[in-house]
Structures are given as structure tokens and as C-alpha cells.
Coordinates of C-alpha atoms and ligand atoms in Angstrom, one line a residue:
M813 CA 79.9 59.7 -31.2
I814 CA 80.2 56.2 -31.6
S815 CA 75.8 54.8 -31.2
P816 CA 75.5 51.2 -29.8
S817 CA 74.5 49.4 -33.1
E818 CA 77.8 51.0 -34.3
Q819 CA 79.6 49.7 -31.1
Q820 CA 78.2 46.3 -31.7
V821 CA 79.4 46.1 -35.4
L822 CA 82.7 47.3 -33.9
A823 CA 83.5 44.7 -31.4
S824 CA 82.9 41.7 -34.0
V825 CA 85.8 42.7 -36.4
S826 CA 88.6 40.5 -35.7
L827 CA 92.3 40.2 -37.0
D828 CA 92.1 36.2 -37.7
E829 CA 90.4 36.2 -41.3
P830 CA 92.0 39.4 -42.7
W831 CA 95.3 38.7 -41.4
K832 CA 94.6 35.0 -43.0
L833 CA 94.2 36.7 -46.1
V834 CA 97.5 39.2 -45.8
E835 CA 99.4 36.2 -45.3
T836 CA 98.2 34.3 -48.0
F837 CA 98.7 36.8 -50.7
S838 CA 101.8 37.5 -49.1
T839 CA 103.3 34.3 -51.5
W840 CA 101.0 34.9 -54.2
V841 CA 101.8 37.2 -57.3
R842 CA 98.9 38.6 -58.6
E843 CA 99.8 40.3 -61.7
H844 CA 99.0 37.8 -64.3
P845 CA 95.0 37.7 -64.8
N846 CA 95.0 34.1 -64.7
D847 CA 96.8 34.5 -61.0
V848 CA 94.3 37.1 -60.2
N849 CA 91.3 34.8 -60.7
R850 CA 93.1 32.3 -58.5
A851 CA 92.8 34.8 -56.2
M852 CA 89.8 36.2 -56.7
D853 CA 88.8 32.8 -56.4
H854 CA 90.0 32.5 -52.7
V855 CA 88.1 35.7 -52.0
V856 CA 85.0 34.3 -53.0
E857 CA 85.4 30.5 -51.4
R858 CA 86.1 32.8 -47.6
L859 CA 83.1 34.6 -48.3
R860 CA 81.0 31.9 -49.3
A861 CA 82.5 30.3 -46.1
F862 CA 81.1 33.7 -44.3
G863 CA 77.8 33.0 -46.0
V864 CA 77.8 36.2 -47.4
P865 CA 76.6 36.4 -50.9
V866 CA 78.8 37.6 -53.9
T867 CA 78.3 37.9 -57.4
V868 CA 81.1 37.3 -59.9
H869 CA 81.2 39.0 -62.9
E870 CA 83.7 37.8 -65.5
P871 CA 84.1 40.9 -68.1
Q872 CA 86.8 40.8 -70.8
L873 CA 89.5 43.8 -70.2
Y874 CA 92.3 44.6 -72.1
L875 CA 95.4 44.2 -70.0
S876 CA 98.8 45.0 -70.7
L877 CA 101.1 43.0 -68.9
P878 CA 104.8 43.8 -68.4
G879 CA 107.6 41.0 -69.0
K880 CA 111.6 41.5 -68.5
A881 CA 113.4 44.9 -70.0
R882 CA 116.6 46.1 -69.9
V883 CA 118.8 49.1 -71.3
E884 CA 122.2 47.5 -73.0
A885 CA 124.7 50.2 -73.8
N886 CA 128.5 50.2 -74.2
G887 CA 128.5 46.5 -73.7
K888 CA 126.9 46.8 -70.2
T889 CA 123.4 45.5 -69.3
F890 CA 121.2 48.0 -67.3
R891 CA 118.9 46.2 -64.8
A892 CA 115.0 47.8 -66.1
K893 CA 111.2 47.3 -66.0
P894 CA 109.3 48.2 -68.1
P895 CA 105.8 50.0 -67.1
A896 CA 101.7 48.3 -68.4
Y897 CA 101.1 50.0 -71.8
S898 CA 104.9 50.3 -72.9
A899 CA 105.0 49.8 -76.2
D900 CA 106.8 46.3 -76.9
A901 CA 110.4 45.9 -77.7
R902 CA 111.5 42.7 -77.7
H903 CA 113.9 42.8 -80.3
G904 CA 115.3 46.0 -79.3
L905 CA 115.5 49.5 -80.1
E906 CA 118.3 51.1 -80.8
G907 CA 118.6 54.8 -80.2
E908 CA 120.8 57.9 -79.5
L909 CA 120.1 59.0 -75.8
V910 CA 119.3 61.9 -74.6
Y911 CA 118.7 63.5 -71.3
I912 CA 116.3 66.0 -70.8
A913 CA 116.1 67.1 -67.1
A914 CA 112.8 66.7 -64.8
N915 CA 111.5 68.1 -61.5
Q916 CA 112.1 65.3 -59.3
A917 CA 109.2 64.7 -57.9
D918 CA 109.3 65.8 -54.2
D919 CA 105.8 65.0 -52.9
I920 CA 102.4 62.7 -53.2
D921 CA 100.7 65.8 -55.2
T922 CA 103.1 66.4 -58.1
I923 CA 103.9 62.4 -58.6
F924 CA 101.5 61.7 -61.4
D925 CA 102.3 65.2 -63.3
K926 CA 103.4 66.1 -66.0
K927 CA 106.7 67.4 -65.7
L928 CA 108.3 69.3 -68.2
D929 CA 107.4 72.9 -68.3
R930 CA 108.8 73.9 -71.7
K931 CA 107.9 71.8 -74.0
G932 CA 109.4 73.6 -77.2
A933 CA 113.0 74.2 -76.2
Q934 CA 112.9 70.6 -75.9
Q935 CA 111.5 69.3 -79.3
A936 CA 114.4 68.9 -81.3
R937 CA 116.5 67.4 -78.9
A938 CA 113.5 64.5 -78.3
R939 CA 112.9 64.0 -81.9
G940 CA 113.8 60.4 -83.0
R941 CA 116.0 59.7 -80.0
I942 CA 115.4 58.0 -76.5
V943 CA 115.2 60.2 -73.6
I944 CA 116.1 59.4 -70.5
S945 CA 114.7 61.8 -67.7
E946 CA 114.1 61.4 -63.6
G947 CA 110.5 60.2 -62.4
Y948 CA 108.1 57.4 -62.3
A949 CA 107.6 56.3 -65.7
S950 CA 103.9 57.4 -65.5
P951 CA 101.7 58.3 -68.2
G952 CA 102.6 62.4 -67.6
L953 CA 106.2 61.4 -68.1
V954 CA 106.0 59.2 -71.3
S955 CA 102.9 61.2 -73.1
Q956 CA 105.1 64.3 -72.8
F957 CA 108.0 62.4 -74.8
E958 CA 106.0 61.2 -77.2
E959 CA 104.7 64.0 -77.9
L960 CA 108.1 65.7 -78.5
G961 CA 108.9 62.6 -80.9
A962 CA 110.8 60.5 -78.7
V963 CA 111.2 57.2 -80.0
G964 CA 111.8 55.8 -76.4
A965 CA 111.9 56.6 -72.7
I966 CA 113.6 56.0 -70.0
A967 CA 112.6 57.1 -66.4
I968 CA 115.4 57.0 -63.4
N969 CA 113.6 56.3 -60.2
P970 CA 114.5 58.0 -56.7
G971 CA 115.9 55.1 -55.1
V972 CA 117.8 51.9 -55.4
D973 CA 114.5 49.7 -56.3
I974 CA 113.2 50.3 -59.6
H975 CA 109.1 50.4 -59.0
W976 CA 106.6 49.0 -61.6
G977 CA 103.6 51.5 -62.5
I978 CA 101.9 52.2 -66.0
C979 CA 102.5 54.7 -68.2
T980 CA 99.0 55.0 -70.2
S981 CA 96.9 58.1 -70.1
V982 CA 94.1 56.2 -71.2
W983 CA 91.6 55.6 -67.6
G984 CA 90.9 51.2 -67.9
T985 CA 90.3 49.5 -71.2
P986 CA 90.1 52.3 -74.2
D987 CA 87.5 53.0 -76.7
L988 CA 88.1 54.1 -80.0
D989 CA 88.0 57.2 -79.3
D990 CA 90.5 56.9 -76.4
L991 CA 92.4 54.4 -79.0
P992 CA 95.0 57.7 -80.1
R993 CA 96.4 57.8 -76.7
K994 CA 97.5 54.3 -76.0
P995 CA 101.6 54.7 -76.2
K996 CA 103.2 54.2 -79.1
I997 CA 107.2 54.5 -77.7
P998 CA 108.5 51.9 -75.3
A999 CA 109.1 52.8 -71.9
L1000 CA 111.7 52.0 -69.0
A1001 CA 112.0 52.7 -65.5
V1002 CA 116.1 52.0 -64.1
N1003 CA 116.8 52.8 -60.3
N1004 CA 118.7 55.7 -59.6
P1005 CA 122.3 55.0 -59.8
D1006 CA 122.0 53.0 -63.0
G1007 CA 120.2 56.2 -64.2
K1008 CA 123.1 58.8 -63.0
A1009 CA 125.8 56.3 -65.2
L1010 CA 123.2 56.5 -68.3
I1011 CA 122.7 60.5 -67.7
E1012 CA 126.7 60.3 -68.2
L1013 CA 126.4 58.1 -71.2
A1014 CA 123.8 60.2 -73.0
N1015 CA 126.1 63.3 -72.4
Q1016 CA 129.2 61.5 -74.3
G1017 CA 126.3 61.3 -77.3
A1018 CA 126.2 57.5 -76.6
R1019 CA 123.4 55.0 -78.2
V1020 CA 122.0 52.5 -76.1
T1021 CA 119.6 49.9 -77.1
I1022 CA 116.9 49.2 -75.1
Y1023 CA 114.4 45.6 -74.4
A1024 CA 110.8 45.4 -72.5
D1025 CA 109.1 42.0 -73.6
M1026 CA 105.4 42.9 -73.3
E1027 CA 101.8 41.4 -73.7
E1028 CA 98.9 42.8 -74.1
G1029 CA 95.2 41.7 -74.9
W1030 CA 91.6 41.2 -73.4
F1031 CA 91.6 38.7 -70.9
K1032 CA 88.7 37.3 -69.1
S1033 CA 88.8 39.0 -65.3
K1034 CA 86.9 38.1 -62.4
L1035 CA 85.2 40.6 -60.5
P1036 CA 83.2 39.6 -57.3
V1037 CA 81.1 41.9 -56.0
V1038 CA 79.0 41.4 -52.6
E1039 CA 76.2 43.2 -52.0
I1040 CA 74.4 43.3 -48.4
K1041 CA 70.5 44.9 -48.4
G1042 CA 69.9 47.1 -46.0
A1043 CA 66.5 47.2 -44.4
Q1044 CA 65.1 50.3 -45.4
E1045 CA 66.4 51.5 -48.5
P1046 CA 67.7 48.8 -50.2
D1047 CA 68.0 49.8 -53.8
K1048 CA 70.0 52.6 -52.1
F1049 CA 73.6 51.5 -52.2
V1050 CA 77.7 52.3 -50.5
L1051 CA 80.2 51.4 -52.6
L1052 CA 83.6 50.1 -50.9
H1053 CA 86.1 48.6 -53.5
G1054 CA 90.1 48.3 -53.5
H1055 CA 92.4 46.4 -56.3
L1056 CA 93.0 42.6 -55.7
D1057 CA 95.7 42.4 -58.6
S1058 CA 99.0 44.2 -57.7
W1059 CA 102.9 44.1 -58.5
D1060 CA 104.1 40.9 -57.4
V1061 CA 103.0 39.9 -53.9
G1062 CA 102.0 43.7 -53.6
V1063 CA 101.2 43.1 -49.7
G1064 CA 101.2 47.0 -48.3
D1065 CA 99.5 47.7 -52.1
N1066 CA 97.3 45.5 -51.7
A1067 CA 96.4 42.4 -49.7
V1068 CA 96.1 44.6 -46.8
G1069 CA 93.2 46.4 -48.4
D1070 CA 91.3 43.1 -49.8
A1071 CA 91.5 41.9 -46.7
T1072 CA 89.9 45.0 -45.0
M1073 CA 86.9 44.3 -47.4
L1074 CA 87.1 41.0 -46.8
E1075 CA 86.4 41.7 -43.0
I1076 CA 84.0 44.6 -43.0
A1077 CA 81.9 41.9 -45.6
R1078 CA 82.4 39.1 -42.8
V1079 CA 81.0 41.5 -39.9
L1080 CA 78.4 43.9 -41.8
W1081 CA 76.7 40.4 -43.4
Q1082 CA 76.8 39.3 -39.7
H1083 CA 74.7 43.0 -38.8
K1084 CA 72.7 43.7 -41.8
D1085 CA 69.8 44.0 -40.1
K1086 CA 71.6 47.2 -38.8
L1087 CA 72.0 48.6 -42.6
A1088 CA 69.1 50.8 -43.6
R1089 CA 71.2 51.6 -47.3
S1090 CA 72.7 48.5 -49.1
V1091 CA 76.6 48.0 -48.9
R1092 CA 78.3 47.0 -52.0
I1093 CA 81.8 45.6 -51.6
A1094 CA 83.8 45.0 -54.9
W1095 CA 87.5 43.6 -55.3
W1096 CA 88.9 45.3 -59.0
P1097 CA 91.1 43.4 -61.2
G1098 CA 93.2 45.4 -64.0
H1099 CA 93.9 48.0 -61.4
S1100 CA 97.7 47.9 -62.2
T1101 CA 98.0 46.3 -65.6
G1102 CA 94.8 47.8 -67.1
R1103 CA 94.8 51.6 -65.5
Y1104 CA 91.6 50.2 -63.5
A1105 CA 90.6 48.1 -66.0
G1106 CA 88.1 46.9 -63.5
S1107 CA 86.5 49.7 -61.7
T1108 CA 86.2 51.3 -65.0
W1109 CA 84.5 48.6 -66.1
F1110 CA 82.2 48.5 -63.2
A1111 CA 81.2 51.9 -64.1
D1112 CA 80.2 51.3 -67.5
A1113 CA 78.2 47.8 -66.8
F1114 CA 76.2 49.9 -63.7
A1115 CA 76.4 53.1 -64.8
I1116 CA 72.8 53.8 -64.7
D1117 CA 72.4 52.0 -61.1
L1118 CA 75.2 53.7 -60.0
E1119 CA 73.9 57.3 -61.1
E1120 CA 70.3 56.1 -59.6
N1121 CA 71.5 54.7 -56.3
C1122 CA 74.6 54.9 -55.2
V1123 CA 75.1 57.1 -52.4
A1124 CA 78.6 57.2 -51.9
Q1125 CA 82.6 55.3 -53.6
I1126 CA 84.8 54.6 -50.4
N1127 CA 88.5 53.3 -52.0
C1128 CA 90.0 50.9 -49.7
D1129 CA 93.8 51.0 -51.1
S1130 CA 97.2 50.3 -48.7
P1131 CA 95.6 50.6 -45.0
G1132 CA 97.2 49.0 -42.3
C1133 CA 100.7 49.6 -43.6
R1134 CA 104.0 49.8 -40.9
W1135 CA 104.4 53.0 -39.8
A1136 CA 101.3 54.4 -41.1
T1137 CA 99.9 56.1 -37.5
E1138 CA 98.4 59.4 -39.2
F1139 CA 95.8 60.5 -41.2
T1140 CA 97.4 63.3 -43.1
E1141 CA 97.5 63.2 -46.8
L1142 CA 93.6 61.6 -47.1
S1143 CA 91.9 61.5 -50.4
R1144 CA 88.2 63.0 -50.1
M1145 CA 86.0 65.6 -51.5
S1146 CA 84.9 68.4 -49.6
E1147 CA 81.3 67.6 -48.9
T1148 CA 82.5 64.7 -46.7
D1149 CA 85.1 66.1 -44.9
T1150 CA 82.9 66.5 -41.7
F1151 CA 82.0 63.2 -41.8
I1152 CA 85.1 61.7 -42.5
S1153 CA 86.8 63.6 -39.7
E1154 CA 84.3 62.5 -37.1
V1155 CA 84.9 59.2 -38.0
I1156 CA 88.7 58.7 -37.3
Q1157 CA 88.1 61.1 -34.8
D1158 CA 86.4 58.6 -33.2
I1159 CA 87.9 55.1 -33.6
A1160 CA 91.6 56.2 -34.3
N1161 CA 91.9 59.4 -31.9
K1162 CA 93.7 61.1 -34.8
K1163 CA 92.8 64.1 -36.8
A1164 CA 92.5 64.1 -40.3
V1165 CA 93.8 66.1 -42.9
G1166 CA 92.0 65.9 -46.2
E1167 CA 92.8 66.8 -49.4
R1168 CA 91.7 66.4 -53.2
P1169 CA 91.5 63.3 -54.5
H1170 CA 94.3 63.0 -57.0
R1171 CA 93.1 61.4 -60.6
A1172 CA 94.3 58.0 -60.1
G1173 CA 93.5 54.6 -57.4
D1174 CA 89.9 53.8 -59.1
Y1175 CA 88.3 56.6 -58.4
S1176 CA 86.3 56.0 -61.4
F1177 CA 82.7 57.6 -61.2
N1178 CA 83.6 61.1 -61.1
N1179 CA 81.8 61.4 -64.4
I1180 CA 79.0 60.0 -63.2
G1181 CA 79.5 61.8 -60.0
I1182 CA 79.3 60.4 -57.2
S1183 CA 80.9 61.8 -53.4
S1184 CA 84.1 60.1 -52.7
Y1185 CA 86.2 59.5 -50.3
F1186 CA 89.8 57.7 -49.2
M1187 CA 91.6 56.4 -52.2
L1188 CA 95.2 55.6 -49.9
S1189 CA 94.5 55.1 -45.9
S1190 CA 96.9 55.8 -43.5
T1191 CA 100.1 57.3 -43.6
M1192 CA 104.1 58.1 -41.9
T1193 CA 104.8 61.3 -40.1
P1194 CA 107.2 63.7 -42.0
E1195 CA 109.5 63.3 -39.7
K1196 CA 108.9 59.3 -39.9
R1197 CA 109.7 59.9 -43.9
A1198 CA 112.4 62.1 -43.5
D1199 CA 114.3 59.6 -40.5
M1200 CA 113.9 56.9 -43.3
G1201 CA 115.0 59.0 -45.9
Y1202 CA 112.2 58.3 -48.1
Y1203 CA 110.9 60.0 -51.0
A1204 CA 107.2 59.8 -52.2
V1205 CA 105.4 57.3 -53.5
G1206 CA 102.0 55.6 -54.4
G1207 CA 100.9 53.7 -51.3
C1208 CA 102.2 51.2 -48.6
G1209 CA 101.5 54.0 -46.2
A1210 CA 104.3 55.9 -47.7
N1211 CA 106.6 52.4 -47.8
I1212 CA 108.9 52.6 -50.1
A1213 CA 108.5 49.1 -51.1
W1214 CA 105.3 50.2 -52.9
H1215 CA 105.6 48.9 -56.4
T1216 CA 108.6 46.4 -55.8
E1217 CA 109.2 42.7 -54.8
N1218 CA 110.2 43.9 -51.1
D1219 CA 106.4 45.0 -50.7
T1220 CA 106.5 41.5 -48.4
I1221 CA 104.9 40.8 -44.8
E1222 CA 106.7 42.8 -43.0
I1223 CA 104.6 45.9 -44.7
A1224 CA 102.4 45.1 -43.2
D1225 CA 101.2 46.1 -38.9
R1226 CA 98.6 43.9 -37.8
D1227 CA 97.6 46.8 -35.0
I1228 CA 97.5 49.3 -37.9
L1229 CA 95.8 47.0 -39.9
L1230 CA 93.0 46.7 -37.2
R1231 CA 92.8 50.2 -36.5
D1232 CA 92.4 50.9 -40.4
I1233 CA 89.4 48.2 -40.5
K1234 CA 87.3 49.8 -37.9
V1235 CA 88.0 53.0 -39.6
Y1236 CA 86.8 51.8 -42.8
L1237 CA 84.3 49.6 -41.2
S1238 CA 82.7 52.5 -39.4
A1239 CA 82.9 55.3 -42.3
V1240 CA 80.6 52.5 -44.4
F1241 CA 78.4 51.6 -41.6
R1242 CA 77.7 55.3 -41.0
N1243 CA 77.0 56.0 -44.1
A1244 CA 75.0 53.2 -45.1
T1245 CA 72.6 54.1 -41.8
A1246 CA 72.7 57.6 -41.4
E1247 CA 69.2 59.2 -41.7
F1248 CA 70.4 62.1 -43.3
L1249 CA 73.6 61.3 -45.8
P1250 CA 76.3 63.0 -43.7
F1251 CA 77.6 65.3 -47.1
D1252 CA 77.7 69.0 -46.4
W1253 CA 77.9 70.5 -49.9
R1254 CA 78.0 73.9 -48.2
L1255 CA 82.0 72.6 -48.0
T1256 CA 82.5 72.4 -51.7
A1257 CA 81.0 75.7 -52.6
K1258 CA 82.9 77.2 -49.9
E1259 CA 85.8 75.4 -51.9
F1260 CA 84.6 76.5 -55.5
L1261 CA 84.5 80.1 -53.9
R1262 CA 88.3 79.8 -52.9
T1263 CA 89.5 78.1 -56.2
I1264 CA 87.4 81.1 -57.9
D1265 CA 89.4 83.7 -56.1
R1266 CA 92.6 82.0 -56.3
Y1267 CA 91.9 81.7 -60.3
Q1268 CA 90.6 85.7 -60.4
G1269 CA 94.1 86.5 -58.9
K1270 CA 95.9 84.9 -61.3
A1271 CA 94.1 86.3 -64.3
G1272 CA 94.5 89.8 -63.0
D1273 CA 92.2 91.9 -65.2
R1274 CA 93.0 89.4 -68.0
F1275 CA 89.2 87.7 -67.6
D1276 CA 86.5 88.6 -65.5
L1277 CA 85.4 85.6 -63.1
S1278 CA 82.6 87.1 -61.4
P1279 CA 80.1 85.2 -63.0
S1280 CA 81.2 82.1 -61.7
R1281 CA 81.5 83.9 -58.6
E1282 CA 78.5 84.9 -58.1
A1283 CA 77.1 81.5 -59.3
A1284 CA 78.4 79.9 -56.8
E1285 CA 78.0 82.3 -53.9
G1286 CA 74.2 81.6 -55.4
L1287 CA 74.7 78.0 -54.5
L1288 CA 76.2 78.5 -51.5
Q1289 CA 73.2 80.5 -50.5
S1290 CA 70.4 78.2 -51.6
L1291 CA 72.4 75.3 -49.4
E1292 CA 72.5 77.5 -46.1
T1293 CA 68.7 77.6 -46.7
F1294 CA 68.4 73.7 -47.3
Y1295 CA 70.8 72.4 -44.5
R1296 CA 69.1 74.3 -42.0
D1297 CA 65.6 72.7 -43.4
V1298 CA 67.3 69.6 -43.0
G1299 CA 68.4 70.4 -39.3
S1300 CA 65.0 71.7 -38.5
K1301 CA 63.7 68.1 -40.3
K1302 CA 61.4 70.1 -42.4
I1303 CA 62.7 68.0 -45.2
P1304 CA 61.6 64.1 -45.0
A1305 CA 65.0 62.4 -45.0
R1306 CA 64.6 60.6 -48.3
E1307 CA 63.6 63.6 -50.3
A1308 CA 66.8 65.3 -48.4
N1309 CA 69.1 62.7 -49.3
R1310 CA 67.9 62.5 -53.1
I1311 CA 69.1 66.4 -53.3
I1312 CA 72.3 65.9 -51.8
M1313 CA 72.9 62.8 -54.8
D1314 CA 71.1 65.1 -56.9
L1315 CA 73.9 67.5 -56.2
A1316 CA 76.7 65.0 -56.4
R1317 CA 75.5 64.1 -59.8
I1318 CA 76.1 68.1 -61.0
L1319 CA 78.9 69.1 -58.4
V1320 CA 81.8 66.7 -58.7
P1321 CA 81.7 66.5 -62.3
I1322 CA 82.2 70.1 -62.7
N1323 CA 85.0 69.5 -60.1
Y1324 CA 87.1 66.8 -61.0
T1325 CA 86.4 66.0 -65.2
R1326 CA 86.7 67.7 -68.5
V1327 CA 84.9 65.2 -70.8
P1328 CA 80.8 64.3 -70.6
R1329 CA 79.3 61.8 -68.2
F1330 CA 79.8 58.3 -68.5
R1331 CA 83.1 58.9 -70.6
H1332 CA 86.7 59.1 -68.8
D1333 CA 89.0 61.7 -68.4
P1334 CA 92.7 61.0 -69.0
A1335 CA 94.7 59.6 -65.9
L1336 CA 96.4 63.6 -66.1
T1337 CA 96.0 65.8 -63.3
I1338 CA 92.8 67.5 -63.4
P1339 CA 93.2 71.6 -61.5
P1340 CA 89.5 72.3 -59.6
L1341 CA 87.1 73.2 -61.7
P1342 CA 88.8 72.1 -64.9
T1343 CA 86.7 74.6 -67.4
I1344 CA 88.5 77.6 -66.0
A1345 CA 91.7 76.4 -64.9
T1346 CA 93.3 78.6 -67.8
A1347 CA 93.1 81.5 -66.2
T1348 CA 95.9 80.8 -64.0
E1349 CA 97.4 80.1 -67.1
L1350 CA 97.1 83.5 -69.4
S1351 CA 100.4 85.4 -68.5
D1352 CA 101.8 82.2 -70.5
F1353 CA 100.8 83.4 -73.5
D1354 CA 101.5 85.4 -75.9
E1355 CA 99.5 87.8 -77.6
Q1356 CA 97.5 85.8 -80.1
T1357 CA 97.0 82.7 -78.1
L1358 CA 95.9 84.5 -75.3
G1359 CA 93.0 85.0 -77.6
F1360 CA 92.4 81.6 -78.1
A1361 CA 92.7 81.2 -74.5
L1362 CA 89.9 83.8 -73.2
T1363 CA 87.7 82.4 -75.6
Q1364 CA 88.3 78.6 -73.8
L1365 CA 87.9 80.7 -70.7
R1366 CA 84.5 82.5 -71.8
R1367 CA 83.4 79.1 -72.7
G1368 CA 84.2 77.3 -69.7
Q1369 CA 83.1 79.6 -67.4
N1370 CA 79.2 79.5 -69.7
R1371 CA 79.7 76.0 -68.6
L1372 CA 80.5 76.2 -64.8
V1373 CA 77.8 78.9 -64.2
S1374 CA 75.2 77.0 -65.6
A1375 CA 76.1 74.2 -63.6
L1376 CA 76.0 75.9 -60.4
R1377 CA 73.2 77.3 -61.7
D1378 CA 71.2 74.5 -61.9
A1379 CA 73.0 73.2 -58.2
A1380 CA 71.0 75.7 -56.5
R1381 CA 68.3 75.2 -58.2
I1382 CA 68.1 72.0 -56.8
A1383 CA 69.2 72.8 -53.6
R1384 CA 66.0 75.1 -53.9
S1385 CA 64.0 72.6 -54.6
E1386 CA 61.2 75.0 -56.1
E1387 CA 58.7 72.3 -55.6
R1388 CA 59.4 71.6 -52.5
L1389 CA 59.0 74.9 -51.7
A1390 CA 55.9 75.7 -53.4
R1391 CA 54.3 72.4 -52.0
A1392 CA 55.1 73.3 -48.6
A1393 CA 53.4 77.0 -49.2
A1394 CA 50.3 75.5 -50.3
Ligands
ZN880 ZN1 96.9 49.8 -55.1

């Protein structure tokens, strides 16, 4: 249901300003920090023209800027692009080429995954050689070949274009603990036809020389944040954010997102009297060249404020793209599912199909524990993708122009952009005005039960996950009582909202992170309830290793059970019940 005040807010949306920004950015390469800063200045200038207050932070971010690259073999030169965080090889690195087959990424769920199944068998082949394999030059692929002892890595992209990317698994600017994971070998991406030719050469035992010209260091990076104060709970805020730096002119990824946030800032400023909570809107630098360095810096710099006051984080990447009619691969945490489904039904008249957020896309807030929704936005139907012969990509509404020179103005679609701006605006507006925060943790508890049952099925009688199940059932019971009391308004809204936020601080980290709060997990896939995920691998281990795995599982189960019990205690809120009884 669209409320009358939401109706008024939506009526203020226009495509004029956002489309102007899309057109401007479609001619501005936004890779080098100097160019990104200039584009940030432009956004700030537009915001100030609307009278919107904006603070511009200027953190030093550690970035890796890819330059030219090529592969030389048998007197032939092959086109290539190095991913950010490749090691430098401007003077050339020569080595024997070896091909190790990988599963071609077939959908968005697996493109960020590690690709090799069996490590041991490949070690002897990879050691001291340059390894070529199918996929994107992702952290999964590159870190795995580095572990195998390769001296260089070449990724064969699925099509005729070469996609830019980033190959470090370190999330944001590295700290001392992260540094050992910074890639030490040069990596390149080549297109599919060249990759096939190189596989031929590898099969003949050829030697190749790879070149990658890299620039790495600290760069002062502008990072504008708008804050529109809510009238009732100004300390509490919804965080809407997206990246401004891109590969090349990056229209679908992510000029359209930058434009969406600009229009939302303009419109919400006009209607600020209608907001109960505050809305902060941030444009990130260092997304592409620093593995989310901008959002990670923000998470670090304002960690305690975020912990205390942030009610939700909403990522805005690749809305408004050509042919992206659907909302079928929508990243969202389970507790937000009903909420976002209603928004998308009301605004776009579409059925949302949510999925677990990938370890990607400026989700730099999982370790603090913040309910989150959206990452990539609308997308094509599978039929359209099949018609076009498109393979899986990580943005641009499934247009394969993603992360290439082809991500130009025709990737943006005016009508779809207008619709998607309204989707984001409604979500932010409802989140900032709802009396009770619209997150249902019962959905998350049920997700946990499904995860635990699936893991138990895989573990068989090798390990007993019933303590996890009991704790999850206990949490669900406490939540049933809590939401019944919320429904009958037995709990004051502020108290209920504090509980809903406190639950996020426990239940998001236990479902999305392995490392402690206020650190950042690597940019590699994290399975649900990761502390007990080893349960799915028990059949892979020999008898001796199985003992180690079971030890790990026992410790992991303790951590999970303790967290679920803490959460149940918060939901029951003993003190509240005692007060009510007194
Ligand atoms: Zn993006």
C-alpha cells in the first residue's frame, strides 16, 4: 500500500536531473582517483545546487590501477587486461604455460566462487608455471593458482570482450593481518577466442611472456555523504549507498546508480519533514580499484555510529539498465524479504525473488551486523538472456557490456531507470518512516532451520547438529512472542526497534561472517551459518582429517548456539516482561 505521503514523495521524482548525470558520466572515464574526484565534485555541485547539505570526506585509500597488458607467445601478441591488484609485470614475466580446466561460471551464484575442485592433483602441474583457466580474473581463481604455486595466472573470459575486475581477496584497504593475502603474482584476463588459442599453445608446452603495467599506492579520495535529518529520531538512520568509480565510463555500472541516489537526495530533501528517521546517502570511491575501499573506510571510520544507529543499509548498483524488466535475483537478507517484496509489488507491479547476498557489492557492514537489501537491481528474464546468448555477469542488469568499453549510454534505459529510482526511493522512505522497523526475524530463524537441516542431511551420523536446531527453534519461539507483542503494540515502538536492531548485530554476523566484528571477511563466498558449514564436507575427508574437521565443527557449533541463545534472550527481553508484570 502506498501511503498518501509516499504518493507525494513519488510524485516529485523526475528523470531530468538523473538523466543529465547519466549523460555527463557517459563521457567521463571514472577509474583514476583524480578523475573520480572530479566526478565526485560534480555530484557535490549538483547536490548543493538543490540545497542538500553534503559532507565530503577525503580518506586515503590504497588502490591498484590497472594499465596496459598483453600476452606474447610464438611471436604473436594477444590482447589482455590486468585486474586491479595484479602484481606488476611491466617488464614481462616469462614462463611455461599450463592449462588447468575450471568449471565455466554459468550463473551469478558461482562467478565469485573458487573454481577448482581438486587441489592436490593440480599442484605439480601449476608450480613455477603460468596457469591459464576459464573464468573471470577473480580472487577465487587467482588466489587458488597462487596457492598452487603458479607464477602467473591468465583467466579466459566467456565472450569476445575482456572484462575488467579485481583479483584481491582482501576486503577494502588491507591492514597488517590482511597483507599476506594481497596477490603476489601477475594476473591477466583474455577473451575467449584468444584463450582457446593459448590453450592450444599450452598443450604444445609453449612458453609465454605476460605483461601487466600496474600502479599501486595511497590516493586521497573524495567521499560525499548527504544527511537528511529525520524529524522524530534524527540519530537513527537508513544508509543508501553506491559506487561512483567505475571501469571506463561505466554507465550501467554504475552511473545509473549514482543518478538514482542523486534524485533520491533531491526529492527527500524536499520532503524532509515527512521523515521520522534520518537518511544518509553515500557515493563511494575505490569500489573497482580497491575492492570496496570507500565503503570499507566508511564502515571503519563510523563503526560505532553505525552499530548504534544504522537501521538498514541499501546498496544501489546497476539500476535502470536496458531490458532489465524483472526483480528476480534480488540480494536481500531474509528478514527484509516481506518488506522489499511489498515495495516492488506496489511500485513496479512485479514479483520479487530474493536471494542471499553475495560476498560482494559494498556489503561492507556485515561484520557490524546491519540488515541489508538490494545490491544489483533489476535484471533481464532468463529468456531474454538466452535469446541474446548472454553469459553471467555481475552488473548492468545482465547486459554483458558489464566491466567493458561497451558499458555506454545505450545500456541505460530511461523508463526502467525512472521505475527503479521510485523502487529505491519507496524502500528508503518506508524504512525511514515506518513506526516499527519492517524487518521480520522469524524469516531469518526459519532460514537458519532450513540451513541446519540441510547441513545435518549432508553430515549424516558423523556429527550431531541438534543443539544448533534446538537453539534456532528456541529463537523462533521467542520471536513469535515478540512479533505478537509488536502486532498488538504491547511494546513501545522505540523499544521494539532497538530489539530489531540488536538482533541484527548478532544474527547478521553469525550468518555472513567468519572473522570477528569490526574486521572484514575475505571477498570469497561465505556459506550460510559459516561456523557449521564444514558439516557439508565431512564425506570428503580421510579418517585423520575428519577428526580435525569435527573439532572445528564442535567449536563452530558452540559459537552458533551461543549467538542464537543471545538473540533469543534479546527477543524475550526479560526486563521488558518483568516490567510488564510489575
Ligand atoms: Zn557495480
